[in-house]
Amino acid sequence: MTDSPNASRIVFIGAGNMASAIFGGMLEGGYPADAIVATSRSQETCDAIGQRYGIRTMQDNLAAVGEADVVVLAVKPQMMRNLCVSLRDSVQSRRPLIVSVAAGLDAATLDAWLGGGLALIRCMPNTPSLVGEGASGLYANDRVSDAERQLATDLLEPVGLVEWVEEEAQIEAVTAISGSGPAYFFLFMESLEAAGTALGLSPESARRLALQTAFGAAKMARESEFDPAELRRRVTSPNGTTERAIQTFEEAGLAEIVSRATRACAERARELSSELGRN
């Protein structure tokens, strides 16, 4: 399957946007193309992925898994049970490291569907992975070795931050903060753009200013020695314009709104896990 004997052989079951972001990042980081395989039920998708990335593609999941060191499960959660059952014998024979990027399915459920006793990692990535600026939360079951943890880190770091959690329940918190988090910031950008237009800017100018401000603030916060609270204080002059706006946010209960929203997100993640596990 590969001409790179020292590289772990990685098989992506599913070649959608998130899988493409991950193996695209791996390739940009220097991972050998001949050590990566992606599968899809669509020959058209296989042809497009193979042409764009230069990796091997297949429609036969069993053949792909048969020589894999790592299997990345990257299909929709609703499809996962049937997929896992179909892969069970091949996975039990080969016993690769399993990495799931499907939301809402816990490690024990996936392991049971795959026949049990496997080293398995759950990964909650987010959509900025598509532009190399993702944030991925990872949880490993107790069969995952230190070397396998490092391998998973190496796979995902090319597309952004990798943050390990030690308790699986914390994956729901990751979902609430970074998994769903991009939508929160998009909503704020959308609102800021609308406010700029209402204040007399053209829609185009309001959008450019809102997006660049969001980008600049995030970059500044990530690179600064100070935390966001201190950065906020440093741009909030007493009795100034920023202070007036911040006071308005605080009077509206922004911190409590964010807390309620993230709790609701985490609760829905728990509900989905229960629902999917029963189906």
PDB file of C-alpha atoms in Angstrom:
ATOM      1  CA  MET A   1       0.000   0.000   0.000  1.00  0.00           C
ATOM      2  CA  THR A   2       2.905   2.343   0.665  1.00  0.00           C
ATOM      3  CA  ASP A   3       6.482   2.889  -0.431  1.00  0.00           C
ATOM      4  CA  SER A   4       7.261   4.809   2.785  1.00  0.00           C
ATOM      5  CA  PRO A   5       8.166   2.037   5.253  1.00  0.00           C
ATOM      6  CA  ASN A   6       8.672   4.329   8.243  1.00  0.00           C
ATOM      7  CA  ALA A   7       5.367   6.164   7.882  1.00  0.00           C
ATOM      8  CA  SER A   8       2.237   4.841   9.533  1.00  0.00           C
ATOM      9  CA  ARG A   9      -0.354   3.907   6.952  1.00  0.00           C
ATOM     10  CA  ILE A  10      -3.398   6.120   7.450  1.00  0.00           C
ATOM     11  CA  VAL A  11      -6.799   5.234   5.982  1.00  0.00           C
ATOM     12  CA  PHE A  12      -9.604   7.787   5.971  1.00  0.00           C
ATOM     13  CA  ILE A  13     -13.026   6.193   5.710  1.00  0.00           C
ATOM     14  CA  GLY A  14     -14.892   9.083   4.158  1.00  0.00           C
ATOM     15  CA  ALA A  15     -13.375  11.879   2.099  1.00  0.00           C
ATOM     16  CA  GLY A  16     -15.562  14.860   2.959  1.00  0.00           C
ATOM     17  CA  ASN A  17     -14.491  18.349   3.972  1.00  0.00           C
ATOM     18  CA  MET A  18     -13.139  17.493   7.413  1.00  0.00           C
ATOM     19  CA  ALA A  19     -11.201  14.450   6.240  1.00  0.00           C
ATOM     20  CA  SER A  20      -9.821  16.468   3.328  1.00  0.00           C
ATOM     21  CA  ALA A  21      -8.754  19.225   5.708  1.00  0.00           C
ATOM     22  CA  ILE A  22      -6.862  16.726   7.862  1.00  0.00           C
ATOM     23  CA  PHE A  23      -5.038  14.810   5.161  1.00  0.00           C
ATOM     24  CA  GLY A  24      -4.487  18.035   3.215  1.00  0.00           C
ATOM     25  CA  GLY A  25      -2.783  19.481   6.281  1.00  0.00           C
ATOM     26  CA  MET A  26      -0.738  16.309   6.727  1.00  0.00           C
ATOM     27  CA  LEU A  27       0.484  16.547   3.155  1.00  0.00           C
ATOM     28  CA  GLU A  28       1.402  20.213   3.535  1.00  0.00           C
ATOM     29  CA  GLY A  29       3.331  19.241   6.649  1.00  0.00           C
ATOM     30  CA  GLY A  30       5.379  16.732   4.672  1.00  0.00           C
ATOM     31  CA  TYR A  31       3.546  13.477   5.360  1.00  0.00           C
ATOM     32  CA  PRO A  32       4.164  11.078   2.438  1.00  0.00           C
ATOM     33  CA  ALA A  33       1.252  10.888   0.037  1.00  0.00           C
ATOM     34  CA  ASP A  34       1.794   7.193  -0.571  1.00  0.00           C
ATOM     35  CA  ALA A  35       1.061   6.494   3.115  1.00  0.00           C
ATOM     36  CA  ILE A  36      -2.448   8.008   2.970  1.00  0.00           C
ATOM     37  CA  VAL A  37      -5.581   6.386   1.553  1.00  0.00           C
ATOM     38  CA  ALA A  38      -9.081   7.863   1.424  1.00  0.00           C
ATOM     39  CA  THR A  39     -12.237   5.953   0.620  1.00  0.00           C
ATOM     40  CA  SER A  40     -15.556   7.087  -0.799  1.00  0.00           C
ATOM     41  CA  ARG A  41     -18.594   5.338  -2.186  1.00  0.00           C
ATOM     42  CA  SER A  42     -18.433   7.726  -5.146  1.00  0.00           C
ATOM     43  CA  GLN A  43     -15.912   7.028  -7.889  1.00  0.00           C
ATOM     44  CA  GLU A  44     -16.234  10.663  -8.941  1.00  0.00           C
ATOM     45  CA  THR A  45     -15.155  11.766  -5.451  1.00  0.00           C
ATOM     46  CA  CYS A  46     -12.297   9.272  -5.475  1.00  0.00           C
ATOM     47  CA  ASP A  47     -11.062  10.611  -8.802  1.00  0.00           C
ATOM     48  CA  ALA A  48     -11.306  14.244  -7.655  1.00  0.00           C
ATOM     49  CA  ILE A  49      -9.514  13.603  -4.361  1.00  0.00           C
ATOM     50  CA  GLY A  50      -6.792  11.549  -5.995  1.00  0.00           C
ATOM     51  CA  GLN A  51      -6.159  14.201  -8.618  1.00  0.00           C
ATOM     52  CA  ARG A  52      -6.143  17.097  -6.154  1.00  0.00           C
ATOM     53  CA  TYR A  53      -4.048  15.547  -3.374  1.00  0.00           C
ATOM     54  CA  GLY A  54      -2.051  12.830  -5.074  1.00  0.00           C
ATOM     55  CA  ILE A  55      -3.106  10.167  -2.571  1.00  0.00           C
ATOM     56  CA  ARG A  56      -4.525   6.734  -3.258  1.00  0.00           C
ATOM     57  CA  THR A  57      -8.318   6.473  -3.201  1.00  0.00           C
ATOM     58  CA  MET A  58     -10.562   3.439  -3.054  1.00  0.00           C
ATOM     59  CA  GLN A  59     -14.243   2.544  -2.931  1.00  0.00           C
ATOM     60  CA  ASP A  60     -13.551  -0.713  -1.063  1.00  0.00           C
ATOM     61  CA  ASN A  61     -13.374   0.048   2.673  1.00  0.00           C
ATOM     62  CA  LEU A  62     -12.378  -3.489   3.651  1.00  0.00           C
ATOM     63  CA  ALA A  63      -9.445  -3.568   1.268  1.00  0.00           C
ATOM     64  CA  ALA A  64      -8.262  -0.202   2.538  1.00  0.00           C
ATOM     65  CA  VAL A  65      -8.518  -1.155   6.217  1.00  0.00           C
ATOM     66  CA  GLY A  66      -6.735  -4.460   5.577  1.00  0.00           C
ATOM     67  CA  GLU A  67      -3.304  -2.797   5.598  1.00  0.00           C
ATOM     68  CA  ALA A  68      -3.982   0.252   7.774  1.00  0.00           C
ATOM     69  CA  ASP A  69      -2.041   1.262  10.886  1.00  0.00           C
ATOM     70  CA  VAL A  70      -4.558   4.027  11.622  1.00  0.00           C
ATOM     71  CA  VAL A  71      -8.199   4.173  10.535  1.00  0.00           C
ATOM     72  CA  VAL A  72      -9.871   7.580  10.664  1.00  0.00           C
ATOM     73  CA  LEU A  73     -13.655   7.238  10.748  1.00  0.00           C
ATOM     74  CA  ALA A  74     -14.929  10.360   9.010  1.00  0.00           C
ATOM     75  CA  VAL A  75     -18.511   9.597   8.032  1.00  0.00           C
ATOM     76  CA  LYS A  76     -21.747  11.077   9.357  1.00  0.00           C
ATOM     77  CA  PRO A  77     -22.746   9.809  12.826  1.00  0.00           C
ATOM     78  CA  GLN A  78     -25.964   8.327  11.453  1.00  0.00           C
ATOM     79  CA  MET A  79     -23.918   6.121   9.113  1.00  0.00           C
ATOM     80  CA  MET A  80     -21.404   5.001  11.708  1.00  0.00           C
ATOM     81  CA  ARG A  81     -23.045   1.886  13.137  1.00  0.00           C
ATOM     82  CA  ASN A  82     -23.476   0.153   9.779  1.00  0.00           C
ATOM     83  CA  LEU A  83     -19.972   1.162   8.766  1.00  0.00           C
ATOM     84  CA  CYS A  84     -18.406  -0.167  11.971  1.00  0.00           C
ATOM     85  CA  VAL A  85     -20.257  -3.473  11.740  1.00  0.00           C
ATOM     86  CA  SER A  86     -19.099  -3.880   8.136  1.00  0.00           C
ATOM     87  CA  LEU A  87     -15.484  -3.229   9.180  1.00  0.00           C
ATOM     88  CA  ARG A  88     -15.545  -5.368  12.332  1.00  0.00           C
ATOM     89  CA  ASP A  89     -13.788  -8.490  11.081  1.00  0.00           C
ATOM     90  CA  SER A  90     -11.115  -6.589   9.189  1.00  0.00           C
ATOM     91  CA  VAL A  91     -10.455  -4.263  12.122  1.00  0.00           C
ATOM     92  CA  GLN A  92     -10.288  -7.115  14.610  1.00  0.00           C
ATOM     93  CA  SER A  93      -7.790  -8.905  12.381  1.00  0.00           C
ATOM     94  CA  ARG A  94      -5.585  -5.864  11.783  1.00  0.00           C
ATOM     95  CA  ARG A  95      -6.234  -3.995  15.093  1.00  0.00           C
ATOM     96  CA  PRO A  96      -5.248  -0.525  13.901  1.00  0.00           C
ATOM     97  CA  LEU A  97      -5.563   2.633  15.964  1.00  0.00           C
ATOM     98  CA  ILE A  98      -9.096   3.974  15.469  1.00  0.00           C
ATOM     99  CA  VAL A  99      -9.670   7.738  15.319  1.00  0.00           C
ATOM    100  CA  SER A 100     -13.271   8.938  15.119  1.00  0.00           C
ATOM    101  CA  VAL A 101     -14.130  12.491  14.074  1.00  0.00           C
ATOM    102  CA  ALA A 102     -17.881  11.810  14.308  1.00  0.00           C
ATOM    103  CA  ALA A 103     -19.728  13.954  16.826  1.00  0.00           C
ATOM    104  CA  GLY A 104     -21.950  12.419  19.479  1.00  0.00           C
ATOM    105  CA  LEU A 105     -20.692   8.838  19.535  1.00  0.00           C
ATOM    106  CA  ASP A 106     -18.808   7.760  22.640  1.00  0.00           C
ATOM    107  CA  ALA A 107     -15.728   5.573  22.616  1.00  0.00           C
ATOM    108  CA  ALA A 108     -17.398   2.562  24.256  1.00  0.00           C
ATOM    109  CA  THR A 109     -20.180   2.509  21.670  1.00  0.00           C
ATOM    110  CA  LEU A 110     -17.770   2.736  18.743  1.00  0.00           C
ATOM    111  CA  ASP A 111     -15.532   0.067  20.268  1.00  0.00           C
ATOM    112  CA  ALA A 112     -18.484  -2.283  20.771  1.00  0.00           C
ATOM    113  CA  TRP A 113     -19.679  -1.799  17.188  1.00  0.00           C
ATOM    114  CA  LEU A 114     -16.140  -2.613  15.995  1.00  0.00           C
ATOM    115  CA  GLY A 115     -15.923  -5.806  18.057  1.00  0.00           C
ATOM    116  CA  GLY A 116     -14.217  -4.512  21.193  1.00  0.00           C
ATOM    117  CA  GLY A 117     -10.748  -4.287  22.682  1.00  0.00           C
ATOM    118  CA  LEU A 118      -9.428  -1.562  20.357  1.00  0.00           C
ATOM    119  CA  ALA A 119      -7.238   1.490  20.892  1.00  0.00           C
ATOM    120  CA  LEU A 120      -9.637   4.312  20.075  1.00  0.00           C
ATOM    121  CA  ILE A 121      -9.427   8.095  20.019  1.00  0.00           C
ATOM    122  CA  ARG A 122     -12.344  10.483  19.761  1.00  0.00           C
ATOM    123  CA  CYS A 123     -11.621  13.755  18.041  1.00  0.00           C
ATOM    124  CA  MET A 124     -13.814  16.857  18.006  1.00  0.00           C
ATOM    125  CA  PRO A 125     -12.382  19.141  15.303  1.00  0.00           C
ATOM    126  CA  ASN A 126     -13.977  22.336  14.050  1.00  0.00           C
ATOM    127  CA  THR A 127     -14.525  23.939  10.674  1.00  0.00           C
ATOM    128  CA  PRO A 128     -11.569  26.378  10.766  1.00  0.00           C
ATOM    129  CA  SER A 129      -9.486  23.226  10.272  1.00  0.00           C
ATOM    130  CA  LEU A 130     -10.410  23.738   6.621  1.00  0.00           C
ATOM    131  CA  VAL A 131      -8.135  26.806   6.566  1.00  0.00           C
ATOM    132  CA  GLY A 132      -5.430  25.392   8.823  1.00  0.00           C
ATOM    133  CA  GLU A 133      -6.659  27.225  11.943  1.00  0.00           C
ATOM    134  CA  GLY A 134      -8.712  24.564  13.650  1.00  0.00           C
ATOM    135  CA  ALA A 135      -9.044  23.550  17.276  1.00  0.00           C
ATOM    136  CA  SER A 136      -9.386  19.831  17.965  1.00  0.00           C
ATOM    137  CA  GLY A 137     -10.208  18.207  21.305  1.00  0.00           C
ATOM    138  CA  LEU A 138      -9.017  14.608  21.672  1.00  0.00           C
ATOM    139  CA  TYR A 139      -9.852  11.819  24.123  1.00  0.00           C
ATOM    140  CA  ALA A 140      -8.118   8.436  24.194  1.00  0.00           C
ATOM    141  CA  ASN A 141      -9.421   5.257  25.777  1.00  0.00           C
ATOM    142  CA  ASP A 142      -7.121   3.302  28.081  1.00  0.00           C
ATOM    143  CA  ARG A 143      -5.809   1.072  25.283  1.00  0.00           C
ATOM    144  CA  VAL A 144      -4.136   3.949  23.444  1.00  0.00           C
ATOM    145  CA  SER A 145      -0.365   4.051  23.950  1.00  0.00           C
ATOM    146  CA  ASP A 146       1.728   7.176  24.403  1.00  0.00           C
ATOM    147  CA  ALA A 147       3.154   6.613  20.926  1.00  0.00           C
ATOM    148  CA  GLU A 148      -0.362   6.454  19.462  1.00  0.00           C
ATOM    149  CA  ARG A 149      -1.324   9.659  21.271  1.00  0.00           C
ATOM    150  CA  GLN A 150       1.673  11.356  19.728  1.00  0.00           C
ATOM    151  CA  LEU A 151       0.776   9.988  16.306  1.00  0.00           C
ATOM    152  CA  ALA A 152      -2.750  11.419  16.591  1.00  0.00           C
ATOM    153  CA  THR A 153      -1.280  14.755  17.667  1.00  0.00           C
ATOM    154  CA  ASP A 154       1.047  14.710  14.662  1.00  0.00           C
ATOM    155  CA  LEU A 155      -1.880  13.991  12.329  1.00  0.00           C
ATOM    156  CA  LEU A 156      -3.960  16.924  13.565  1.00  0.00           C
ATOM    157  CA  GLU A 157      -1.455  19.640  14.430  1.00  0.00           C
ATOM    158  CA  PRO A 158      -1.009  20.631  10.755  1.00  0.00           C
ATOM    159  CA  VAL A 159      -4.618  21.900  10.759  1.00  0.00           C
ATOM    160  CA  GLY A 160      -4.531  23.748  14.084  1.00  0.00           C
ATOM    161  CA  LEU A 161      -4.454  23.435  17.851  1.00  0.00           C
ATOM    162  CA  VAL A 162      -4.631  19.981  19.476  1.00  0.00           C
ATOM    163  CA  GLU A 163      -5.965  19.808  23.035  1.00  0.00           C
ATOM    164  CA  TRP A 164      -6.150  16.479  24.909  1.00  0.00           C
ATOM    165  CA  VAL A 165      -8.776  15.875  27.598  1.00  0.00           C
ATOM    166  CA  GLU A 166      -8.484  13.098  30.174  1.00  0.00           C
ATOM    167  CA  GLU A 167     -12.208  12.465  30.733  1.00  0.00           C
ATOM    168  CA  GLU A 168     -14.513  11.636  27.852  1.00  0.00           C
ATOM    169  CA  ALA A 169     -17.290  13.819  29.256  1.00  0.00           C
ATOM    170  CA  GLN A 170     -15.006  16.800  28.603  1.00  0.00           C
ATOM    171  CA  ILE A 171     -15.450  16.233  24.868  1.00  0.00           C
ATOM    172  CA  GLU A 172     -18.931  17.716  25.330  1.00  0.00           C
ATOM    173  CA  ALA A 173     -17.309  20.856  26.745  1.00  0.00           C
ATOM    174  CA  VAL A 174     -14.973  20.916  23.730  1.00  0.00           C
ATOM    175  CA  THR A 175     -18.052  20.705  21.503  1.00  0.00           C
ATOM    176  CA  ALA A 176     -19.611  23.656  23.335  1.00  0.00           C
ATOM    177  CA  ILE A 177     -16.503  25.843  23.182  1.00  0.00           C
ATOM    178  CA  SER A 178     -14.607  25.061  19.984  1.00  0.00           C
ATOM    179  CA  GLY A 179     -16.668  22.531  18.050  1.00  0.00           C
ATOM    180  CA  SER A 180     -19.696  24.815  17.810  1.00  0.00           C
ATOM    181  CA  GLY A 181     -17.752  27.954  18.724  1.00  0.00           C
ATOM    182  CA  PRO A 182     -17.050  29.224  15.198  1.00  0.00           C
ATOM    183  CA  ALA A 183     -20.792  29.758  14.720  1.00  0.00           C
ATOM    184  CA  TYR A 184     -20.892  31.993  17.805  1.00  0.00           C
ATOM    185  CA  PHE A 185     -18.187  34.228  16.379  1.00  0.00           C
ATOM    186  CA  PHE A 186     -19.847  34.231  12.953  1.00  0.00           C
ATOM    187  CA  LEU A 187     -23.044  35.389  14.656  1.00  0.00           C
ATOM    188  CA  PHE A 188     -21.208  38.215  16.403  1.00  0.00           C
ATOM    189  CA  MET A 189     -19.525  39.232  13.123  1.00  0.00           C
ATOM    190  CA  GLU A 190     -22.913  39.171  11.425  1.00  0.00           C
ATOM    191  CA  SER A 191     -24.388  41.370  14.173  1.00  0.00           C
ATOM    192  CA  LEU A 192     -21.450  43.774  14.091  1.00  0.00           C
ATOM    193  CA  GLU A 193     -21.739  44.048  10.315  1.00  0.00           C
ATOM    194  CA  ALA A 194     -25.464  44.808  10.592  1.00  0.00           C
ATOM    195  CA  ALA A 195     -24.800  47.403  13.282  1.00  0.00           C
ATOM    196  CA  GLY A 196     -22.179  49.092  11.106  1.00  0.00           C
ATOM    197  CA  THR A 197     -24.627  49.286   8.233  1.00  0.00           C
ATOM    198  CA  ALA A 198     -27.288  50.760  10.546  1.00  0.00           C
ATOM    199  CA  LEU A 199     -24.772  53.418  11.609  1.00  0.00           C
ATOM    200  CA  GLY A 200     -24.311  54.506   8.002  1.00  0.00           C
ATOM    201  CA  LEU A 201     -21.495  52.380   6.581  1.00  0.00           C
ATOM    202  CA  SER A 202     -21.992  50.586   3.291  1.00  0.00           C
ATOM    203  CA  PRO A 203     -22.638  46.849   3.748  1.00  0.00           C
ATOM    204  CA  GLU A 204     -19.316  46.108   2.036  1.00  0.00           C
ATOM    205  CA  SER A 205     -17.337  48.416   4.321  1.00  0.00           C
ATOM    206  CA  ALA A 206     -19.146  47.169   7.422  1.00  0.00           C
ATOM    207  CA  ARG A 207     -18.329  43.571   6.511  1.00  0.00           C
ATOM    208  CA  ARG A 208     -14.666  44.243   5.785  1.00  0.00           C
ATOM    209  CA  LEU A 209     -14.230  46.191   9.013  1.00  0.00           C
ATOM    210  CA  ALA A 210     -16.067  43.602  11.121  1.00  0.00           C
ATOM    211  CA  LEU A 211     -14.145  40.643   9.706  1.00  0.00           C
ATOM    212  CA  GLN A 212     -10.732  42.305   9.897  1.00  0.00           C
ATOM    213  CA  THR A 213     -11.416  43.441  13.453  1.00  0.00           C
ATOM    214  CA  ALA A 214     -12.379  39.902  14.482  1.00  0.00           C
ATOM    215  CA  PHE A 215      -9.287  38.488  12.787  1.00  0.00           C
ATOM    216  CA  GLY A 216      -6.989  41.093  14.303  1.00  0.00           C
ATOM    217  CA  ALA A 217      -8.395  40.698  17.802  1.00  0.00           C
ATOM    218  CA  ALA A 218      -8.046  36.903  17.673  1.00  0.00           C
ATOM    219  CA  LYS A 219      -4.480  37.128  16.364  1.00  0.00           C
ATOM    220  CA  MET A 220      -3.579  39.698  19.009  1.00  0.00           C
ATOM    221  CA  ALA A 221      -5.092  37.580  21.798  1.00  0.00           C
ATOM    222  CA  ARG A 222      -3.309  34.437  20.638  1.00  0.00           C
ATOM    223  CA  GLU A 223       0.081  36.106  20.349  1.00  0.00           C
ATOM    224  CA  SER A 224      -0.072  38.413  23.374  1.00  0.00           C
ATOM    225  CA  GLU A 225       1.493  37.734  26.766  1.00  0.00           C
ATOM    226  CA  PHE A 226      -1.742  39.051  28.312  1.00  0.00           C
ATOM    227  CA  ASP A 227      -5.040  37.209  28.652  1.00  0.00           C
ATOM    228  CA  PRO A 228      -8.195  38.481  26.892  1.00  0.00           C
ATOM    229  CA  ALA A 229      -9.496  40.161  30.037  1.00  0.00           C
ATOM    230  CA  GLU A 230      -6.334  42.252  30.341  1.00  0.00           C
ATOM    231  CA  LEU A 231      -6.339  43.080  26.631  1.00  0.00           C
ATOM    232  CA  ARG A 232      -9.929  44.274  26.979  1.00  0.00           C
ATOM    233  CA  ARG A 233      -8.989  46.466  29.925  1.00  0.00           C
ATOM    234  CA  ARG A 234      -6.097  47.982  27.967  1.00  0.00           C
ATOM    235  CA  VAL A 235      -8.367  49.197  25.160  1.00  0.00           C
ATOM    236  CA  THR A 236     -11.150  50.385  27.468  1.00  0.00           C
ATOM    237  CA  SER A 237     -10.335  53.946  28.520  1.00  0.00           C
ATOM    238  CA  PRO A 238     -12.264  55.340  31.513  1.00  0.00           C
ATOM    239  CA  ASN A 239     -15.329  57.272  30.367  1.00  0.00           C
ATOM    240  CA  GLY A 240     -14.462  56.532  26.761  1.00  0.00           C
ATOM    241  CA  THR A 241     -16.366  55.119  23.803  1.00  0.00           C
ATOM    242  CA  THR A 242     -15.302  51.492  24.338  1.00  0.00           C
ATOM    243  CA  GLU A 243     -16.272  51.587  27.994  1.00  0.00           C
ATOM    244  CA  ARG A 244     -19.783  52.737  27.035  1.00  0.00           C
ATOM    245  CA  ALA A 245     -20.158  49.791  24.651  1.00  0.00           C
ATOM    246  CA  ILE A 246     -18.763  47.287  27.161  1.00  0.00           C
ATOM    247  CA  GLN A 247     -21.138  48.544  29.830  1.00  0.00           C
ATOM    248  CA  THR A 248     -24.034  47.958  27.437  1.00  0.00           C
ATOM    249  CA  PHE A 249     -22.912  44.354  26.837  1.00  0.00           C
ATOM    250  CA  GLU A 250     -22.563  43.766  30.577  1.00  0.00           C
ATOM    251  CA  GLU A 251     -25.962  45.285  31.359  1.00  0.00           C
ATOM    252  CA  ALA A 252     -27.496  42.935  28.778  1.00  0.00           C
ATOM    253  CA  GLY A 253     -25.894  39.974  30.582  1.00  0.00           C
ATOM    254  CA  LEU A 254     -23.499  38.894  27.855  1.00  0.00           C
ATOM    255  CA  ALA A 255     -21.455  36.608  30.144  1.00  0.00           C
ATOM    256  CA  GLU A 256     -24.598  34.819  31.344  1.00  0.00           C
ATOM    257  CA  ILE A 257     -25.897  34.492  27.778  1.00  0.00           C
ATOM    258  CA  VAL A 258     -22.640  32.830  26.719  1.00  0.00           C
ATOM    259  CA  SER A 259     -22.769  30.534  29.749  1.00  0.00           C
ATOM    260  CA  ARG A 260     -26.358  29.508  29.028  1.00  0.00           C
ATOM    261  CA  ALA A 261     -25.634  28.956  25.339  1.00  0.00           C
ATOM    262  CA  THR A 262     -22.616  26.727  25.945  1.00  0.00           C
ATOM    263  CA  ARG A 263     -24.459  24.731  28.612  1.00  0.00           C
ATOM    264  CA  ALA A 264     -27.288  24.175  26.135  1.00  0.00           C
ATOM    265  CA  CYS A 265     -24.809  23.050  23.507  1.00  0.00           C
ATOM    266  CA  ALA A 266     -23.133  20.586  25.878  1.00  0.00           C
ATOM    267  CA  GLU A 267     -26.510  19.225  26.961  1.00  0.00           C
ATOM    268  CA  ARG A 268     -27.534  18.676  23.335  1.00  0.00           C
ATOM    269  CA  ALA A 269     -24.229  16.861  22.743  1.00  0.00           C
ATOM    270  CA  ARG A 270     -25.093  14.502  25.611  1.00  0.00           C
ATOM    271  CA  GLU A 271     -28.573  13.947  24.184  1.00  0.00           C
ATOM    272  CA  LEU A 272     -27.205  13.162  20.745  1.00  0.00           C
ATOM    273  CA  SER A 273     -24.706  10.707  22.206  1.00  0.00           C
ATOM    274  CA  SER A 274     -27.535   8.861  23.939  1.00  0.00           C
ATOM    275  CA  GLU A 275     -29.769   8.921  20.854  1.00  0.00           C
ATOM    276  CA  LEU A 276     -27.068   7.735  18.453  1.00  0.00           C
ATOM    277  CA  GLY A 277     -25.873   5.039  20.801  1.00  0.00           C
ATOM    278  CA  ARG A 278     -29.356   3.522  20.912  1.00  0.00           C
ATOM    279  CA  ASN A 279     -29.788   3.490  17.131  1.00  0.00           C
TER     280      ASN A 279
END
